[in-house]
Coordinates of C-alpha atoms in Angstrom, one line a residue:
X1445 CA -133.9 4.1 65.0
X1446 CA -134.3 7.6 65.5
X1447 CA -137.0 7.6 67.6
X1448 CA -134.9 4.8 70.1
X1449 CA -131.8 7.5 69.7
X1450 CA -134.4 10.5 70.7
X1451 CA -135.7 8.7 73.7
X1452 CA -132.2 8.1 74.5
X1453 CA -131.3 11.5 74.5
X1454 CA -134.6 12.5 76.4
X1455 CA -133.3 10.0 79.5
X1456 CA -130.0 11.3 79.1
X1457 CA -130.7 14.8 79.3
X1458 CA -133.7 15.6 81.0
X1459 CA -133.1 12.9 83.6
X1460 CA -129.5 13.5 84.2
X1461 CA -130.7 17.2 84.9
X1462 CA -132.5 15.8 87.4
X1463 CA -130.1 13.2 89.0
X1464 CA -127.7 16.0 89.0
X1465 CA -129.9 17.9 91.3
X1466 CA -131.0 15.4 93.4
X1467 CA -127.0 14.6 93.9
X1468 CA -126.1 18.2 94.9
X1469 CA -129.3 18.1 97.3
X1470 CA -131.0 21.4 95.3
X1471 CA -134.8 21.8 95.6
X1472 CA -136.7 21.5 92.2
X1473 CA -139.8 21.6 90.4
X1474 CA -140.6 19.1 88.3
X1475 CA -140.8 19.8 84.4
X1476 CA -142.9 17.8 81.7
X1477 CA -141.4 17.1 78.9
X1478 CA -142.6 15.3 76.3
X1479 CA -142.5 11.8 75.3
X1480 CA -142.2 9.2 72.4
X1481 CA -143.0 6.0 74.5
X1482 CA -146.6 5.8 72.3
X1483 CA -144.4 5.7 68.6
X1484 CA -142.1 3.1 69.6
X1485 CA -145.0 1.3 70.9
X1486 CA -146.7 1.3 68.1
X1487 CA -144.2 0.2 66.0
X1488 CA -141.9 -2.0 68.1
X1489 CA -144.2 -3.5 70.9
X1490 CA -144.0 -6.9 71.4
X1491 CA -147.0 -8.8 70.1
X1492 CA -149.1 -5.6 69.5
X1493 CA -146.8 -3.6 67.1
X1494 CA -146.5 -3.0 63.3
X1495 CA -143.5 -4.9 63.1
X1496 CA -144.9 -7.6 65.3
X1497 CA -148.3 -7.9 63.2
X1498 CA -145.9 -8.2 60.2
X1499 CA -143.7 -11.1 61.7
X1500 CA -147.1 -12.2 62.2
X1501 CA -148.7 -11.9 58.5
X1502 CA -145.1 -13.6 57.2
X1503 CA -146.2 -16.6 59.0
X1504 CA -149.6 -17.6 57.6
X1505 CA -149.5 -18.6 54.3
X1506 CA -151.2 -16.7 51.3
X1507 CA -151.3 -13.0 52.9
X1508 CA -150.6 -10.3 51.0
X1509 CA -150.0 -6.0 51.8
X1510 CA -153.9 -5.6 51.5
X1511 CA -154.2 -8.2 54.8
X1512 CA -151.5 -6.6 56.5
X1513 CA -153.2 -3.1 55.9
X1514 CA -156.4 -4.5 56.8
X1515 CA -154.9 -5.6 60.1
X1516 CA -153.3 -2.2 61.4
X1517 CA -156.3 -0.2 59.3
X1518 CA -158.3 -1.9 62.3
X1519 CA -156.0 -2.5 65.2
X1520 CA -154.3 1.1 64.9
X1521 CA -157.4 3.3 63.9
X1522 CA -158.0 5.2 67.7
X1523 CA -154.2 5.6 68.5
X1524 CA -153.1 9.0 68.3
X1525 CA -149.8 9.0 66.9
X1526 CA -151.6 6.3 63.9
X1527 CA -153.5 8.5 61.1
X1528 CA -154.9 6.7 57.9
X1529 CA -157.4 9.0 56.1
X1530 CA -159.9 7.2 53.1
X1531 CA -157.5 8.2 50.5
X1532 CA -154.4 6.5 52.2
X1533 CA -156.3 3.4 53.0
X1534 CA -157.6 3.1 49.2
X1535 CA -153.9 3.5 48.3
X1536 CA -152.2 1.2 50.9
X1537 CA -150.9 4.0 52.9
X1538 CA -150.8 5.4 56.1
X1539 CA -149.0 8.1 58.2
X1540 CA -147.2 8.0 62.1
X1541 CA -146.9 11.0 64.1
X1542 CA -143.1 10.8 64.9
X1543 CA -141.3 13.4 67.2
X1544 CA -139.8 15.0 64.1
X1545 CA -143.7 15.7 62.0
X1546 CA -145.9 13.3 60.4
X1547 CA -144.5 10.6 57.8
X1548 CA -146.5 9.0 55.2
X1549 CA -145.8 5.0 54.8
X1550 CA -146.8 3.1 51.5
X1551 CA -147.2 -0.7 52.4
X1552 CA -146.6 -1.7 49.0
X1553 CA -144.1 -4.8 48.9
X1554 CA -144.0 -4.7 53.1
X1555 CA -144.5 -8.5 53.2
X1556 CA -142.6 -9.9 50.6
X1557 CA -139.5 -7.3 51.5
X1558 CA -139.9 -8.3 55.4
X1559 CA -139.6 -12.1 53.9
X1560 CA -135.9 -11.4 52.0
X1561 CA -133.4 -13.5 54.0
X1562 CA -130.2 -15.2 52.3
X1563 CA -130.8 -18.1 50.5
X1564 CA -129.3 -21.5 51.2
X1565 CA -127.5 -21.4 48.1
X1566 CA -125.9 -18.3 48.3
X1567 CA -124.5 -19.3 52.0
X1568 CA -122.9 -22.1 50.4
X1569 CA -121.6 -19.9 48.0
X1570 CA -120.0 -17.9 50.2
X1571 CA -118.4 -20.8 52.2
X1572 CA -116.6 -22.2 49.1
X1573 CA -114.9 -19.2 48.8
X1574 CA -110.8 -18.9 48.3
X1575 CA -110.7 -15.4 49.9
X1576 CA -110.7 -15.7 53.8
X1577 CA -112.5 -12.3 54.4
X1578 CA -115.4 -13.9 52.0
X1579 CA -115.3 -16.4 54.2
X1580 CA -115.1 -14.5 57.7
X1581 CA -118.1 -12.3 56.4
X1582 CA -119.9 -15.4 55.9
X1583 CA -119.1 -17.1 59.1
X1584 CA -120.9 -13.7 61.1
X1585 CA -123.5 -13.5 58.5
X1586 CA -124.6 -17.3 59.5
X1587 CA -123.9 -17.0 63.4
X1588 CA -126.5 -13.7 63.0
X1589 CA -128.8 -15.3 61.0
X1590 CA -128.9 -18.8 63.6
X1591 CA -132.1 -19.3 65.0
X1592 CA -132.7 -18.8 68.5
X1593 CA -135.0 -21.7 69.2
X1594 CA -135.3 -25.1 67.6
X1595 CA -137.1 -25.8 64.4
X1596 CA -136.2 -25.1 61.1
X1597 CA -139.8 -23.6 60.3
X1598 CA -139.5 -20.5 62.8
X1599 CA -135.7 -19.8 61.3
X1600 CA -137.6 -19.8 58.0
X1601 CA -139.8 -17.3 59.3
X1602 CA -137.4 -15.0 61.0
X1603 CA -138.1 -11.5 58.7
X1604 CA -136.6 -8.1 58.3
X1605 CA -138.8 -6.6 60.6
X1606 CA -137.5 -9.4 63.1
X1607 CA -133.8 -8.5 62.3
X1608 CA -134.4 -4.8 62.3
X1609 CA -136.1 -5.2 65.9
X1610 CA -133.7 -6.9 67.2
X1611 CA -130.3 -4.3 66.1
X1612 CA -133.0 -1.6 67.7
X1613 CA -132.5 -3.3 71.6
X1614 CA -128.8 -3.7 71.1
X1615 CA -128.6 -0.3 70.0
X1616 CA -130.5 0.8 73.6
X1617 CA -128.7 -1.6 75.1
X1618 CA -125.3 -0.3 74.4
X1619 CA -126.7 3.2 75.1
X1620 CA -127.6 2.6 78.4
X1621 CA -124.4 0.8 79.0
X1622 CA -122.7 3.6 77.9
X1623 CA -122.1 7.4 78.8
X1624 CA -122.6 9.0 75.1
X1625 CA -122.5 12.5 74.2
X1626 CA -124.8 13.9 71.9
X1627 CA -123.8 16.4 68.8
X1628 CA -126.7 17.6 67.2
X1629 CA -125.8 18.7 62.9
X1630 CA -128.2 20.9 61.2
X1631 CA -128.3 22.0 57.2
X1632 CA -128.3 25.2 56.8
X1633 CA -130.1 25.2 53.4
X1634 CA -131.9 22.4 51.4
X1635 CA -129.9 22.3 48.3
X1636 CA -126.4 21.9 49.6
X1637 CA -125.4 25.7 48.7
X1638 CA -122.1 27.3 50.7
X1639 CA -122.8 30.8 52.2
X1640 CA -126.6 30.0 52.0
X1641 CA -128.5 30.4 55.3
X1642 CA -132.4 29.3 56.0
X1643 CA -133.2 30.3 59.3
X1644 CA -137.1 28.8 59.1
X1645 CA -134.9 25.2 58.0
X1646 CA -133.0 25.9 61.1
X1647 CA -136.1 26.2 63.3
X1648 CA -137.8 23.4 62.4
X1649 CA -134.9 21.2 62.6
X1650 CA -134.0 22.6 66.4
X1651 CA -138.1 21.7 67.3
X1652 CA -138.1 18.5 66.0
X1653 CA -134.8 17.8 67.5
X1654 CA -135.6 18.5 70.9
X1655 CA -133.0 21.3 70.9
X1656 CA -135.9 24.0 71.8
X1657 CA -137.5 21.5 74.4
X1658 CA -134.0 21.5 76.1
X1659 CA -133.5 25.0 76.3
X1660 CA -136.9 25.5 77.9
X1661 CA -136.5 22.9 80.4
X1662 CA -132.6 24.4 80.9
X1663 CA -134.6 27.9 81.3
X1664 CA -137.5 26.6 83.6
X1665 CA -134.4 25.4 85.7
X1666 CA -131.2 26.2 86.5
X1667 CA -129.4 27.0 83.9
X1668 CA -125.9 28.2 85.2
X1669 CA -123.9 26.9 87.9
X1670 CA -120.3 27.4 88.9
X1671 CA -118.3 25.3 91.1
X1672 CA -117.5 26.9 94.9
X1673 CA -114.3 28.3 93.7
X1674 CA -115.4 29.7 90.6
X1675 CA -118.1 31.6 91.9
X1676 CA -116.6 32.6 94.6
X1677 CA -113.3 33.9 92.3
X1678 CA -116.2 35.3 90.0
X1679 CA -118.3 37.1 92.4
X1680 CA -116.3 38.0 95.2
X1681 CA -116.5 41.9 94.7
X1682 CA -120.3 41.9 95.7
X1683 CA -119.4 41.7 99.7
X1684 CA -115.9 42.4 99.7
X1685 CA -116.1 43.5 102.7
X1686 CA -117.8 40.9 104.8
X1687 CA -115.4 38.4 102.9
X1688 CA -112.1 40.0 104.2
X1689 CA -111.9 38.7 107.5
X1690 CA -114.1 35.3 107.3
X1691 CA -112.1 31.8 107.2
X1692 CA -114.2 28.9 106.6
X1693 CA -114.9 26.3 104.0
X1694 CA -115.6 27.0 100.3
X1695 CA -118.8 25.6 100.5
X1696 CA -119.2 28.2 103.1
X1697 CA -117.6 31.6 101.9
X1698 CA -120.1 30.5 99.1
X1699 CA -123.1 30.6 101.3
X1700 CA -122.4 33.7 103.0
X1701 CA -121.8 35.4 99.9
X1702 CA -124.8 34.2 98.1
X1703 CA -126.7 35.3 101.5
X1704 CA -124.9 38.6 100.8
X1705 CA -126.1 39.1 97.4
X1706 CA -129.3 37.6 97.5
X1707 CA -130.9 40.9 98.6
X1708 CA -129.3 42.9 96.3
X1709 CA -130.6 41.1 93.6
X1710 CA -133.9 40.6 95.6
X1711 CA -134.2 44.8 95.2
X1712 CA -133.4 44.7 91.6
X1713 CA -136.0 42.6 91.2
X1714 CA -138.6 44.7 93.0
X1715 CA -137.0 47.7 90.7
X1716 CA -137.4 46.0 87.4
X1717 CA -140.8 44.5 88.3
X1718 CA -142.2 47.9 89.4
X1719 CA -140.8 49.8 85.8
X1720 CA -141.9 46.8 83.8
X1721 CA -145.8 46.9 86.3
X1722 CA -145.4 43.1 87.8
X1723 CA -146.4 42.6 90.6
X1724 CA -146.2 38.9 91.0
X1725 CA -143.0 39.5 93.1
X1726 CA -144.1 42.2 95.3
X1727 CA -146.4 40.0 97.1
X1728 CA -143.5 37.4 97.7
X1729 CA -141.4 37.9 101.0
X1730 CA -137.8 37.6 101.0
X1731 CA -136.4 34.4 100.8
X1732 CA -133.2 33.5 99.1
X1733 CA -134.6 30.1 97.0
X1734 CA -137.0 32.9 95.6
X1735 CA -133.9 34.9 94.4
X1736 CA -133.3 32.0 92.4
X1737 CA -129.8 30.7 94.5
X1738 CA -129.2 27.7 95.7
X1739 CA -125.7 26.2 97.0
X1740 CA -125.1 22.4 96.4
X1741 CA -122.2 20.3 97.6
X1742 CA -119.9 21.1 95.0
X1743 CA -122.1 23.7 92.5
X1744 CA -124.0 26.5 93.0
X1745 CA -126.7 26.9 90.7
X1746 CA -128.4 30.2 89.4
X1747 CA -131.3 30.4 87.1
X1748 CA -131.0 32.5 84.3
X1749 CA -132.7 35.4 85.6
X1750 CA -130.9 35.3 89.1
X1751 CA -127.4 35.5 86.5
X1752 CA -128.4 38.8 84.5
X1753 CA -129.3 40.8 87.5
X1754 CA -125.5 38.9 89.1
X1755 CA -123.5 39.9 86.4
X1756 CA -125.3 43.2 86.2
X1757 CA -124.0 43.7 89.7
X1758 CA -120.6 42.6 89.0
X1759 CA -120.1 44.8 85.8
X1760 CA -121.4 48.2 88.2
X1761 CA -118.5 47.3 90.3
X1762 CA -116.0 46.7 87.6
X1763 CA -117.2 49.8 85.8
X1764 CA -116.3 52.0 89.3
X1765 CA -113.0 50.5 89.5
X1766 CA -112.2 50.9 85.9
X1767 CA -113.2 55.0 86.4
X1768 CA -111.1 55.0 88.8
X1769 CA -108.1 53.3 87.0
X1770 CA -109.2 55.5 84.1
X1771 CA -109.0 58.7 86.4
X1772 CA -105.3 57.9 88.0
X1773 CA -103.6 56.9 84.3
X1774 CA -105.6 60.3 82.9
X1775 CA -104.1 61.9 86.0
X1776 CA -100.5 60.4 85.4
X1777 CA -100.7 61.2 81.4
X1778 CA -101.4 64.4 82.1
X1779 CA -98.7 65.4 84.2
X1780 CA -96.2 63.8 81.8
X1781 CA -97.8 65.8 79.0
X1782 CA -97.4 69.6 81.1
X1783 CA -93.6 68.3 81.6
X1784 CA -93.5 67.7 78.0
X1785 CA -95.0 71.1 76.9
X1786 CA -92.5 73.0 79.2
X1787 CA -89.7 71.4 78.0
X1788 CA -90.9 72.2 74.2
X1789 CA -91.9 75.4 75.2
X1790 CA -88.3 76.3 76.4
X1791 CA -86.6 74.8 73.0
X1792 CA -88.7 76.5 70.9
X1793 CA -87.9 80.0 72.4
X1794 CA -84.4 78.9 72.0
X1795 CA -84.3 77.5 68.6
X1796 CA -86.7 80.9 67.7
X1797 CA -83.9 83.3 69.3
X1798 CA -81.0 81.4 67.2
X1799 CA -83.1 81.3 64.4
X1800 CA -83.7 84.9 64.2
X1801 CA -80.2 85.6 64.4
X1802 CA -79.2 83.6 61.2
X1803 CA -81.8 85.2 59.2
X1804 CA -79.9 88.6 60.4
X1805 CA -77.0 87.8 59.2
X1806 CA -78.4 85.7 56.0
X1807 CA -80.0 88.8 54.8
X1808 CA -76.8 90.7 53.9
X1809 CA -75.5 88.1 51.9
X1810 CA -78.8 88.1 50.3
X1811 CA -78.4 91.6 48.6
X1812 CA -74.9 90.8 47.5
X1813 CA -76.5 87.3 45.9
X1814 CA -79.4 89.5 44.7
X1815 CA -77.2 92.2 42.7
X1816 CA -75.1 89.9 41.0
X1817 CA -78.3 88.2 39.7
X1818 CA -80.0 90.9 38.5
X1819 CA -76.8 92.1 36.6
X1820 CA -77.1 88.1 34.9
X1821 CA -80.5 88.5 34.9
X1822 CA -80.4 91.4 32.1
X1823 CA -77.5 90.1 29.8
X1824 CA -79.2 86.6 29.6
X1825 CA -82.6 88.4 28.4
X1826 CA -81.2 90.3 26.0
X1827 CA -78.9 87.1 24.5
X1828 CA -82.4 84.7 24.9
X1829 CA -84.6 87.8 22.5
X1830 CA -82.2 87.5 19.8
X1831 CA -82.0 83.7 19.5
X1832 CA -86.0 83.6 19.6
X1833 CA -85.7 86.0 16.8
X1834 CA -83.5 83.9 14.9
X1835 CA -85.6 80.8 15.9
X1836 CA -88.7 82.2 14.3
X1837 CA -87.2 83.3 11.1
X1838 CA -86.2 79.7 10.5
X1839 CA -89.4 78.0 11.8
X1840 CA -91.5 80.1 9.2
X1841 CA -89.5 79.0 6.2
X1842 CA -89.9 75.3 7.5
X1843 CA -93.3 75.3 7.7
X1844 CA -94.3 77.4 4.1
X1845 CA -91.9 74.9 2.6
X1846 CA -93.8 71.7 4.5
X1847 CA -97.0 73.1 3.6
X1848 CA -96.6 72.8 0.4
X1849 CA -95.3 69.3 0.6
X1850 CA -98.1 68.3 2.7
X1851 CA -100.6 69.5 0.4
X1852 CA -99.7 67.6 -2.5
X1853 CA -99.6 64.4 -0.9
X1854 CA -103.2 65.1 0.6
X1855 CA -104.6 65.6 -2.8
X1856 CA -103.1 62.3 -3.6
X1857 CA -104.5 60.6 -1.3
X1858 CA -108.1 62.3 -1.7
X1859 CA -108.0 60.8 -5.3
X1860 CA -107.1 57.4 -3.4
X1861 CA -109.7 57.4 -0.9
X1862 CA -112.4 58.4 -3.9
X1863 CA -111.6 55.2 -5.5
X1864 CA -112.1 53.0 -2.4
X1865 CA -115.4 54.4 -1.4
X1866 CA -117.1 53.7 -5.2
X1867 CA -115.4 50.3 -4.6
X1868 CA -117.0 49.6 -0.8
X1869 CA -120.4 51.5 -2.1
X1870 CA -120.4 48.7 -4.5
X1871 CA -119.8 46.0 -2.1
X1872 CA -122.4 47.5 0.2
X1873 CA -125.2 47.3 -2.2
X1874 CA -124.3 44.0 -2.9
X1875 CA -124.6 42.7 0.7
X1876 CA -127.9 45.2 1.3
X1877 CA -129.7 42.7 -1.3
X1878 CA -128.8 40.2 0.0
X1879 CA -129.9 41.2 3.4
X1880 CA -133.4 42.1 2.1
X1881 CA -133.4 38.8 0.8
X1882 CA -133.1 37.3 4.5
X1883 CA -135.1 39.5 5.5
X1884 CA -138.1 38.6 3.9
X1885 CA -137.7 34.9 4.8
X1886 CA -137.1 35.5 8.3
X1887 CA -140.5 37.5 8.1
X1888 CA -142.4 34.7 6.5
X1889 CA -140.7 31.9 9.2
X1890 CA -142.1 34.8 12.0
X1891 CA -145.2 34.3 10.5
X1892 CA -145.4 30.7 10.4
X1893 CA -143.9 31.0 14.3
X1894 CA -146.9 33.3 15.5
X1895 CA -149.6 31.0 13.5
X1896 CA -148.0 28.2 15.5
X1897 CA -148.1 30.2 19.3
X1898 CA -151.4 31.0 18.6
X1899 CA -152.1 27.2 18.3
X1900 CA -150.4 26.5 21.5
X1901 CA -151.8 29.6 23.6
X1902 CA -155.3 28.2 22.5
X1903 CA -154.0 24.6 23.7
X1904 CA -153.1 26.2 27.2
X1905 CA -156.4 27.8 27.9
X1906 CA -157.7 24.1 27.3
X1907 CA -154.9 22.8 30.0
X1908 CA -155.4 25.3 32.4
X1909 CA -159.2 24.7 31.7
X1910 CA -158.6 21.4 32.9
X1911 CA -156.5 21.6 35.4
X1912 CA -159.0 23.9 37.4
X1913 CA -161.7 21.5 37.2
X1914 CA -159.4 19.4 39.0
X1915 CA -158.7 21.0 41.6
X1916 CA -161.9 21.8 41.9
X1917 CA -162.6 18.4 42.3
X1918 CA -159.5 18.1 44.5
X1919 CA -161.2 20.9 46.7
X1920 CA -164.5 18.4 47.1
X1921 CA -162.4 15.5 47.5
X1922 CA -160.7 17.4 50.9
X1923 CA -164.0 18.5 52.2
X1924 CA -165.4 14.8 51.9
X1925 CA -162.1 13.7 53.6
X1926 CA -162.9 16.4 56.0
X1927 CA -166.5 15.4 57.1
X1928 CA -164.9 11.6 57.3
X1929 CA -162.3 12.5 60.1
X1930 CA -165.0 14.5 61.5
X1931 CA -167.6 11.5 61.7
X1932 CA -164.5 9.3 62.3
X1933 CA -164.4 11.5 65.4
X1934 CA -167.8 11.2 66.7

């Protein structure tokens, strides 16, 4: 199924690039791409496929996996996107080459699985039923399951494989009768972790997706285009002036600018080229398809290069006109700002003239304020000495008296405390036995636990003695493979 949805999308993108520039009438070169035509050949073509050689095996009576391997061991061995090595064959197994890597098959239980169809019984079963959806589901369960031709033997042997080949055409069918769009998902990380990025995951699933063939085929063609309108709104700067006074279509104010331009970007070109020492363009005359141009009916289209050195041009011409809007706003900001200074100059000589009068007249008031507070100054000192004399008197009786006080209840409690250390120097010595007692148990189970590691550490040396002898003999088993494909080859 996913190689019918990837040759889908191939069609629908790669071709529809090309339809597109066939419509607009734009001169390309072709691009191969590749193709998966040889996978879903070998598993889906009629009569010479895998599924078809096991609608095939269903039919004859006493096969089993080991024919059915036999039968694509032989028919499949020289096509290249088919790979079954000795060691797959002796284990029923074999690998395809699909656009996303190789995957490995086992055939075990192919047949009898490829034979599972819905019993009579269980039809019946479902037609009895008192529920009405039971019995829809069984009505379109039959109708898919009718047989095609006449003969109850072929219905018998319609398989799987049969059923599973026939969902794949209605699926192309209904792609090609359909526009689809495509929306490509991607995991960021293999164990479903938030905030975890794996940018090699993310590589490998862009390859295999045919994201990275896209791009290159984008890249190898045009890869921007702009309708007439937009590019002409877009680019309109680069010949302003031989713009201004022409009147024609939009198709062709589009073609004289791109004519306009094209040489611009032509001597860019020669510029970079000649820093960067290519001279693959130097010996190229001046043409504009070479610029990398071209003007369709409705599009113009610009290959990626062509757009850099375009919007290169366009942002030199926006950066002028935004010095110069950045010169006349300086310009205006600045005048406003000398106006501004003036003014404040003018109010602060004012305010400074005014201000120095008030601290004229505030300074006579001052020395009154300043003798009547030394005068209160002196009588609160003297008052404030005598209460601090006063103060200390009565603070050193307090204390002698308080000292005393405080000394007999610390002797009291020193007696206290003497009697709960010989208590909790008992009760120590009582749990340090009994810690020593642990002690020397844990240190005989430590010795039993190191008699027991040395057992295993010897029974690891055996292991990993073993396991490199085999792949040792995994090593000889590759080479033999090896010199197989290689005589397979000749």
């Amino acid at each position: 199924c996913n190689e019918v949805l990837q040759q889908q999308f191939i069609k629908l993108v790669f071709l529809a690039e090309q339809r597109e520039y066939q419509r607009e009438g734009i001169d390309y070169s072709e691009v191969v791409f590749g193709d998966n035509k040889e996978v879903l050949d070998l598993i889906d073509k009629k009569g010479h496929g895998i599924i078809a050689i096991l609608h095939d095996q269903c039919k004859v009576p006493g096969t089993s996996d080991r024919t059915f391997a036999t039968n694509i061991y032989q028919q499949f061995q020289s096509h290249p996107r088919f790979k079954a090595s000795r060691k797959q064959k002796a284990n029923q197994m074999f690998s395809i080459v699909h656009y996303a890597g190789s995957v490995e098959y086992d055939i075990t239980g192919f047949v009898e699985k490829n034979k599972d169809e819905v019993p009579k019984e269980g039809s019946q079963l479902l037609e009895s039923s008192s529920n009405p959806f039971v019995r829809k589901l069984c009505a379109i369960i039959t109708e898919h399951h009718k047989p095609t031709t006449t003969g109850a033997k072929f219905a018998q042997n319609r398989g799987v494989g049969h059923e599973l080949t026939t969902q794949l055409r209605d699926i192309r069918d209904r792609i090609d009768a359909t526009q689809p769009h495509y929306i490509r998902c991607f995991k960021p990380n293999s164990d479903l972790r938030p905030g975890d990025f794996q940018p090699a995951l993310i590589a490998n699933q862009l390859r295999y997706a045919g994201v990275l063939e896209a791009l290159r085929v984008s890249r190898n063609w045009f890869s921007h285009r702009y309708k007439h309108a937009e590019f002409y709104e877009r680019y309109y700067q680069l010949a302003k002036d031989e713009l201004k006074d022409f009147n024609g279509s939009e198709r062709e104010k589009c073609q004289l600018l791109v004519n306009m331009v094209a040489f611009q970007i032509w001597e860019l070109m020669q510029e970079t080229d000649a820093v960067e020492g290519d001279d693959e363009s130097k010996n190229m005359s001046f043409r504009v398809d070479n610029v990398g141009l071209q003007v369709g009916k409705t599009k113009v289209f610009l290959r990626h290069k062509t757009f850099e050195y375009l919007e290169y041009l366009r942002g030199r011409i926006i950066v002028n006109h935004v010095n110069k809007i950045n010169a006349l706003l300086r310009g205006r900001i600045a005048r406003k700002q000398y106006k501004k200074r003036m003014t404040a100059v003018m109010s602060a000589q004012t305010y400074a003239r005014r201000f120095i009068a008030v601290l004229k007249a505030k300074s006579i008031l001052r020395r009154n304020a300043a003798a009547t507070k030394i005068q209160k100054t002196w009588r609160g000192g003297r008052d404030l000495a005598r209460y601090k004399l006063i103060k200390l008197l009565v603070a050193w009786t307090q204390a002698h008296f308080r000292g005393w006080e405080g000394r007999e209840q610390f002797r009291q409690l020193q007696e206290d405390q003497k009697k709960r250390k010989e208590e909790q120097k008992q009760i120590l010595q009582e749990k340090q036995r009994k810690l020593e007692e642990e002690q020397r148990k844990l240190q005989e189970k430590q010795k039993k636990l190191e008699e027991e590691q040395k057992k295993m550490e010897e029974e690891q040396k055996k292991v990993e003695e073993e396991q490199r002898k085999l792949e040792e003999e995994k090593k000889q088993m590759e080479e033999e493979q090896r010199k197989a494909e290689e005589e397979q080859r000749k």
